[in-house]
Amino acid sequence: MSATLSSLVSLVIVLALIPVSLWIARRFMAPGTGSAGQGPIRIRATATLGPRERIVIVEAAGKSLLVGITAQSMQTLAEFDDAPEFDQPEAPAFASLLKGIRRS
């Protein structure tokens, strides 16, 4: 009976350590790495061109840069003085459903 009890206590300790470790990771994560749109550099839009290729509009220091990204390199394709405004895309149906479930 004591072997079962020690196994159960070990399981409870391990399950309790999971949320604690997630909280610690979020607490000490570098600023700006966990959420887009914070800090001096923001990603405004992204378009995937292939499995490892994409283009990104990055806003930094009051300018917008069109950057091409591949598996091997990054290259500035264009530079804009005024940042273009983008409409926020609607959330997909699954994301909306998931938000409704989380609120309940």
Short mmCIF file of N, CA and C in Angstrom, two decimals:
data_model
loop_
_atom_site.label_atom_id
_atom_site.label_comp_id
_atom_site.label_asym_id
_atom_site.label_seq_id
_atom_site.Cartn_x
_atom_site.Cartn_y
_atom_site.Cartn_z
N MET A 1 0.81 -1.19 0.00
CA MET A 1 0.00 0.00 0.00
C MET A 1 0.86 1.26 0.00
N SER A 2 2.01 1.23 0.65
CA SER A 2 2.87 2.41 0.72
C SER A 2 3.50 2.71 -0.64
N ALA A 3 3.73 1.70 -1.46
CA ALA A 3 4.28 1.92 -2.81
C ALA A 3 3.26 2.68 -3.66
N THR A 4 1.99 2.33 -3.53
CA THR A 4 0.95 3.02 -4.27
C THR A 4 0.82 4.47 -3.81
N LEU A 5 0.90 4.67 -2.51
CA LEU A 5 0.80 6.02 -1.96
C LEU A 5 1.97 6.89 -2.42
N SER A 6 3.18 6.35 -2.41
CA SER A 6 4.34 7.14 -2.85
C SER A 6 4.27 7.44 -4.34
N SER A 7 3.75 6.52 -5.12
CA SER A 7 3.57 6.77 -6.55
C SER A 7 2.54 7.87 -6.79
N LEU A 8 1.47 7.84 -6.03
CA LEU A 8 0.43 8.86 -6.16
C LEU A 8 0.96 10.24 -5.75
N VAL A 9 1.72 10.30 -4.69
CA VAL A 9 2.30 11.57 -4.25
C VAL A 9 3.28 12.09 -5.30
N SER A 10 4.08 11.22 -5.88
CA SER A 10 5.01 11.62 -6.95
C SER A 10 4.27 12.16 -8.16
N LEU A 11 3.16 11.53 -8.52
CA LEU A 11 2.36 11.98 -9.65
C LEU A 11 1.79 13.37 -9.38
N VAL A 12 1.28 13.59 -8.18
CA VAL A 12 0.72 14.90 -7.83
C VAL A 12 1.81 15.97 -7.87
N ILE A 13 2.99 15.67 -7.39
CA ILE A 13 4.10 16.63 -7.41
C ILE A 13 4.48 16.98 -8.84
N VAL A 14 4.58 15.99 -9.70
CA VAL A 14 4.94 16.23 -11.10
C VAL A 14 3.87 17.07 -11.78
N LEU A 15 2.61 16.75 -11.56
CA LEU A 15 1.52 17.52 -12.17
C LEU A 15 1.49 18.96 -11.63
N ALA A 16 1.86 19.15 -10.38
CA ALA A 16 1.89 20.51 -9.82
C ALA A 16 3.07 21.30 -10.37
N LEU A 17 4.15 20.65 -10.73
CA LEU A 17 5.33 21.34 -11.26
C LEU A 17 5.14 21.85 -12.68
N ILE A 18 4.21 21.28 -13.43
CA ILE A 18 3.99 21.71 -14.82
C ILE A 18 3.53 23.16 -14.88
N PRO A 19 2.44 23.56 -14.20
CA PRO A 19 2.05 24.97 -14.27
C PRO A 19 3.08 25.91 -13.64
N VAL A 20 3.77 25.45 -12.61
CA VAL A 20 4.78 26.29 -11.98
C VAL A 20 5.92 26.56 -12.95
N SER A 21 6.37 25.55 -13.67
CA SER A 21 7.45 25.74 -14.64
C SER A 21 7.00 26.62 -15.80
N LEU A 22 5.75 26.52 -16.24
CA LEU A 22 5.25 27.41 -17.28
C LEU A 22 5.20 28.85 -16.81
N TRP A 23 4.79 29.08 -15.57
CA TRP A 23 4.76 30.42 -15.02
C TRP A 23 6.17 31.01 -14.96
N ILE A 24 7.12 30.22 -14.51
CA ILE A 24 8.51 30.69 -14.43
C ILE A 24 9.05 31.00 -15.83
N ALA A 25 8.75 30.17 -16.81
CA ALA A 25 9.22 30.43 -18.17
C ALA A 25 8.64 31.72 -18.72
N ARG A 26 7.37 31.98 -18.50
CA ARG A 26 6.76 33.23 -18.97
C ARG A 26 7.30 34.43 -18.22
N ARG A 27 7.56 34.26 -16.95
CA ARG A 27 8.03 35.37 -16.11
C ARG A 27 9.41 35.84 -16.53
N PHE A 28 10.28 34.93 -16.89
CA PHE A 28 11.66 35.28 -17.21
C PHE A 28 11.96 35.28 -18.70
N MET A 29 10.94 35.13 -19.52
CA MET A 29 11.13 35.17 -20.97
C MET A 29 11.54 36.58 -21.37
N ALA A 30 12.40 36.69 -22.36
CA ALA A 30 12.85 38.00 -22.84
C ALA A 30 11.66 38.79 -23.36
N PRO A 31 11.61 40.10 -23.11
CA PRO A 31 10.48 40.91 -23.56
C PRO A 31 10.37 40.91 -25.08
N GLY A 32 9.15 40.77 -25.56
CA GLY A 32 8.92 40.82 -26.99
C GLY A 32 9.02 39.49 -27.70
N THR A 33 9.54 38.45 -27.03
CA THR A 33 9.66 37.17 -27.71
C THR A 33 8.37 36.38 -27.67
N GLY A 34 7.52 36.67 -26.72
CA GLY A 34 6.30 35.89 -26.59
C GLY A 34 5.10 36.47 -27.28
N SER A 35 5.11 37.72 -27.60
CA SER A 35 3.93 38.31 -28.21
C SER A 35 4.33 39.31 -29.27
N ALA A 36 3.70 39.21 -30.42
CA ALA A 36 3.99 40.12 -31.52
C ALA A 36 3.39 41.48 -31.22
N GLY A 37 4.00 42.53 -31.73
CA GLY A 37 3.45 43.85 -31.58
C GLY A 37 3.98 44.60 -30.38
N GLN A 38 4.89 44.04 -29.61
CA GLN A 38 5.46 44.74 -28.49
C GLN A 38 6.91 45.04 -28.79
N GLY A 39 7.41 46.11 -28.21
CA GLY A 39 8.80 46.46 -28.37
C GLY A 39 9.02 47.35 -29.58
N PRO A 40 10.29 47.68 -29.86
CA PRO A 40 10.60 48.62 -30.94
C PRO A 40 10.49 48.02 -32.34
N ILE A 41 10.47 46.71 -32.46
CA ILE A 41 10.38 46.06 -33.77
C ILE A 41 9.09 45.25 -33.80
N ARG A 42 8.27 45.51 -34.83
CA ARG A 42 6.99 44.80 -34.94
C ARG A 42 6.85 44.17 -36.31
N ILE A 43 6.31 42.97 -36.37
CA ILE A 43 5.99 42.32 -37.63
C ILE A 43 4.56 42.71 -37.98
N ARG A 44 4.40 43.41 -39.09
CA ARG A 44 3.09 43.92 -39.49
C ARG A 44 2.32 42.93 -40.35
N ALA A 45 3.01 42.19 -41.22
CA ALA A 45 2.33 41.23 -42.10
C ALA A 45 3.33 40.17 -42.53
N THR A 46 2.82 38.99 -42.83
CA THR A 46 3.64 37.88 -43.27
C THR A 46 2.93 37.16 -44.40
N ALA A 47 3.69 36.75 -45.41
CA ALA A 47 3.15 35.94 -46.50
C ALA A 47 4.12 34.79 -46.77
N THR A 48 3.61 33.58 -46.74
CA THR A 48 4.42 32.40 -47.00
C THR A 48 4.48 32.17 -48.51
N LEU A 49 5.69 32.01 -49.02
CA LEU A 49 5.88 31.78 -50.45
C LEU A 49 6.19 30.33 -50.76
N GLY A 50 6.73 29.63 -49.82
CA GLY A 50 7.10 28.23 -50.00
C GLY A 50 7.34 27.60 -48.65
N PRO A 51 7.83 26.37 -48.63
CA PRO A 51 8.03 25.69 -47.35
C PRO A 51 9.02 26.40 -46.43
N ARG A 52 10.01 27.09 -46.99
CA ARG A 52 11.00 27.78 -46.17
C ARG A 52 11.21 29.22 -46.61
N GLU A 53 10.33 29.74 -47.42
CA GLU A 53 10.46 31.10 -47.91
C GLU A 53 9.22 31.91 -47.53
N ARG A 54 9.47 33.15 -47.11
CA ARG A 54 8.36 34.04 -46.80
C ARG A 54 8.82 35.48 -46.93
N ILE A 55 7.87 36.37 -47.04
CA ILE A 55 8.16 37.79 -47.00
C ILE A 55 7.43 38.39 -45.81
N VAL A 56 8.06 39.39 -45.21
CA VAL A 56 7.54 39.97 -43.98
C VAL A 56 7.67 41.48 -44.07
N ILE A 57 6.65 42.20 -43.61
CA ILE A 57 6.76 43.64 -43.45
C ILE A 57 7.06 43.89 -41.98
N VAL A 58 8.23 44.49 -41.74
CA VAL A 58 8.71 44.75 -40.39
C VAL A 58 8.71 46.26 -40.17
N GLU A 59 8.20 46.70 -39.03
CA GLU A 59 8.22 48.12 -38.68
C GLU A 59 9.25 48.33 -37.59
N ALA A 60 10.21 49.24 -37.88
CA ALA A 60 11.26 49.56 -36.91
C ALA A 60 11.73 50.98 -37.14
N ALA A 61 11.93 51.72 -36.08
CA ALA A 61 12.43 53.09 -36.12
C ALA A 61 11.62 53.99 -37.04
N GLY A 62 10.31 53.81 -37.06
CA GLY A 62 9.44 54.65 -37.86
C GLY A 62 9.42 54.32 -39.34
N LYS A 63 10.10 53.27 -39.74
CA LYS A 63 10.12 52.86 -41.15
C LYS A 63 9.57 51.45 -41.26
N SER A 64 9.11 51.13 -42.45
CA SER A 64 8.65 49.78 -42.73
C SER A 64 9.60 49.15 -43.74
N LEU A 65 9.98 47.92 -43.48
CA LEU A 65 10.88 47.19 -44.36
C LEU A 65 10.18 45.95 -44.89
N LEU A 66 10.29 45.71 -46.18
CA LEU A 66 9.83 44.46 -46.77
C LEU A 66 11.04 43.54 -46.80
N VAL A 67 10.98 42.44 -46.06
CA VAL A 67 12.13 41.55 -45.88
C VAL A 67 11.80 40.19 -46.46
N GLY A 68 12.70 39.66 -47.27
CA GLY A 68 12.58 38.30 -47.78
C GLY A 68 13.37 37.36 -46.88
N ILE A 69 12.76 36.28 -46.47
CA ILE A 69 13.40 35.35 -45.54
C ILE A 69 13.42 33.97 -46.16
N THR A 70 14.61 33.36 -46.20
CA THR A 70 14.76 31.97 -46.63
C THR A 70 15.43 31.20 -45.51
N ALA A 71 15.67 29.92 -45.73
CA ALA A 71 16.33 29.11 -44.71
C ALA A 71 17.78 29.56 -44.49
N GLN A 72 18.40 30.16 -45.52
CA GLN A 72 19.79 30.54 -45.41
C GLN A 72 20.02 32.02 -45.13
N SER A 73 19.10 32.89 -45.50
CA SER A 73 19.39 34.32 -45.37
C SER A 73 18.12 35.16 -45.23
N MET A 74 18.37 36.43 -44.92
CA MET A 74 17.33 37.46 -44.89
C MET A 74 17.84 38.62 -45.73
N GLN A 75 16.95 39.24 -46.51
CA GLN A 75 17.37 40.34 -47.36
C GLN A 75 16.27 41.39 -47.41
N THR A 76 16.66 42.67 -47.29
CA THR A 76 15.71 43.76 -47.41
C THR A 76 15.34 43.92 -48.87
N LEU A 77 14.06 43.82 -49.17
CA LEU A 77 13.58 43.94 -50.55
C LEU A 77 13.13 45.36 -50.87
N ALA A 78 12.54 46.05 -49.89
CA ALA A 78 12.09 47.42 -50.09
C ALA A 78 12.01 48.11 -48.74
N GLU A 79 12.07 49.45 -48.78
CA GLU A 79 11.98 50.25 -47.56
C GLU A 79 10.94 51.35 -47.79
N PHE A 80 10.03 51.50 -46.82
CA PHE A 80 8.96 52.49 -46.91
C PHE A 80 9.11 53.48 -45.77
N ASP A 81 8.90 54.77 -46.05
CA ASP A 81 8.94 55.78 -44.99
C ASP A 81 7.68 55.76 -44.14
N ASP A 82 6.54 55.56 -44.78
CA ASP A 82 5.27 55.50 -44.06
C ASP A 82 4.83 54.05 -43.93
N ALA A 83 4.45 53.68 -42.72
CA ALA A 83 4.00 52.31 -42.49
C ALA A 83 2.60 52.13 -43.07
N PRO A 84 2.41 51.15 -43.95
CA PRO A 84 1.06 50.90 -44.46
C PRO A 84 0.16 50.38 -43.35
N GLU A 85 -1.10 50.74 -43.40
CA GLU A 85 -2.06 50.27 -42.41
C GLU A 85 -2.70 48.99 -42.90
N PHE A 86 -2.87 48.05 -42.00
CA PHE A 86 -3.47 46.76 -42.34
C PHE A 86 -4.69 46.53 -41.47
N ASP A 87 -5.73 46.00 -42.07
CA ASP A 87 -6.91 45.60 -41.31
C ASP A 87 -6.58 44.30 -40.59
N GLN A 88 -7.09 44.17 -39.39
CA GLN A 88 -6.89 42.93 -38.67
C GLN A 88 -7.75 41.85 -39.31
N PRO A 89 -7.16 40.74 -39.74
CA PRO A 89 -7.97 39.68 -40.35
C PRO A 89 -8.89 39.05 -39.32
N GLU A 90 -10.02 38.57 -39.81
CA GLU A 90 -10.96 37.89 -38.92
C GLU A 90 -10.36 36.57 -38.47
N ALA A 91 -10.66 36.22 -37.24
CA ALA A 91 -10.17 34.96 -36.71
C ALA A 91 -10.87 33.81 -37.43
N PRO A 92 -10.14 32.72 -37.68
CA PRO A 92 -10.78 31.57 -38.31
C PRO A 92 -11.90 31.01 -37.43
N ALA A 93 -12.76 30.25 -38.04
CA ALA A 93 -13.92 29.72 -37.33
C ALA A 93 -13.51 28.88 -36.12
N PHE A 94 -12.45 28.09 -36.26
CA PHE A 94 -12.02 27.25 -35.15
C PHE A 94 -11.53 28.11 -33.98
N ALA A 95 -10.80 29.18 -34.28
CA ALA A 95 -10.31 30.06 -33.21
C ALA A 95 -11.48 30.73 -32.48
N SER A 96 -12.50 31.13 -33.22
CA SER A 96 -13.68 31.72 -32.60
C SER A 96 -14.39 30.71 -31.71
N LEU A 97 -14.49 29.50 -32.19
CA LEU A 97 -15.10 28.44 -31.41
C LEU A 97 -14.32 28.18 -30.14
N LEU A 98 -13.00 28.15 -30.25
CA LEU A 98 -12.16 27.89 -29.09
C LEU A 98 -12.27 29.02 -28.07
N LYS A 99 -12.35 30.26 -28.52
CA LYS A 99 -12.52 31.38 -27.60
C LYS A 99 -13.85 31.27 -26.86
N GLY A 100 -14.89 30.83 -27.56
CA GLY A 100 -16.19 30.67 -26.91
C GLY A 100 -16.16 29.58 -25.84
N ILE A 101 -15.42 28.53 -26.10
CA ILE A 101 -15.32 27.44 -25.13
C ILE A 101 -14.54 27.89 -23.90
N ARG A 102 -13.47 28.67 -24.13
CA ARG A 102 -12.64 29.14 -23.02
C ARG A 102 -13.39 30.09 -22.11
N ARG A 103 -14.32 30.86 -22.66
CA ARG A 103 -15.10 31.82 -21.85
C ARG A 103 -16.13 31.12 -20.98
N SER A 104 -16.57 29.97 -21.42
CA SER A 104 -17.63 29.27 -20.67
C SER A 104 -17.13 28.70 -19.37
#
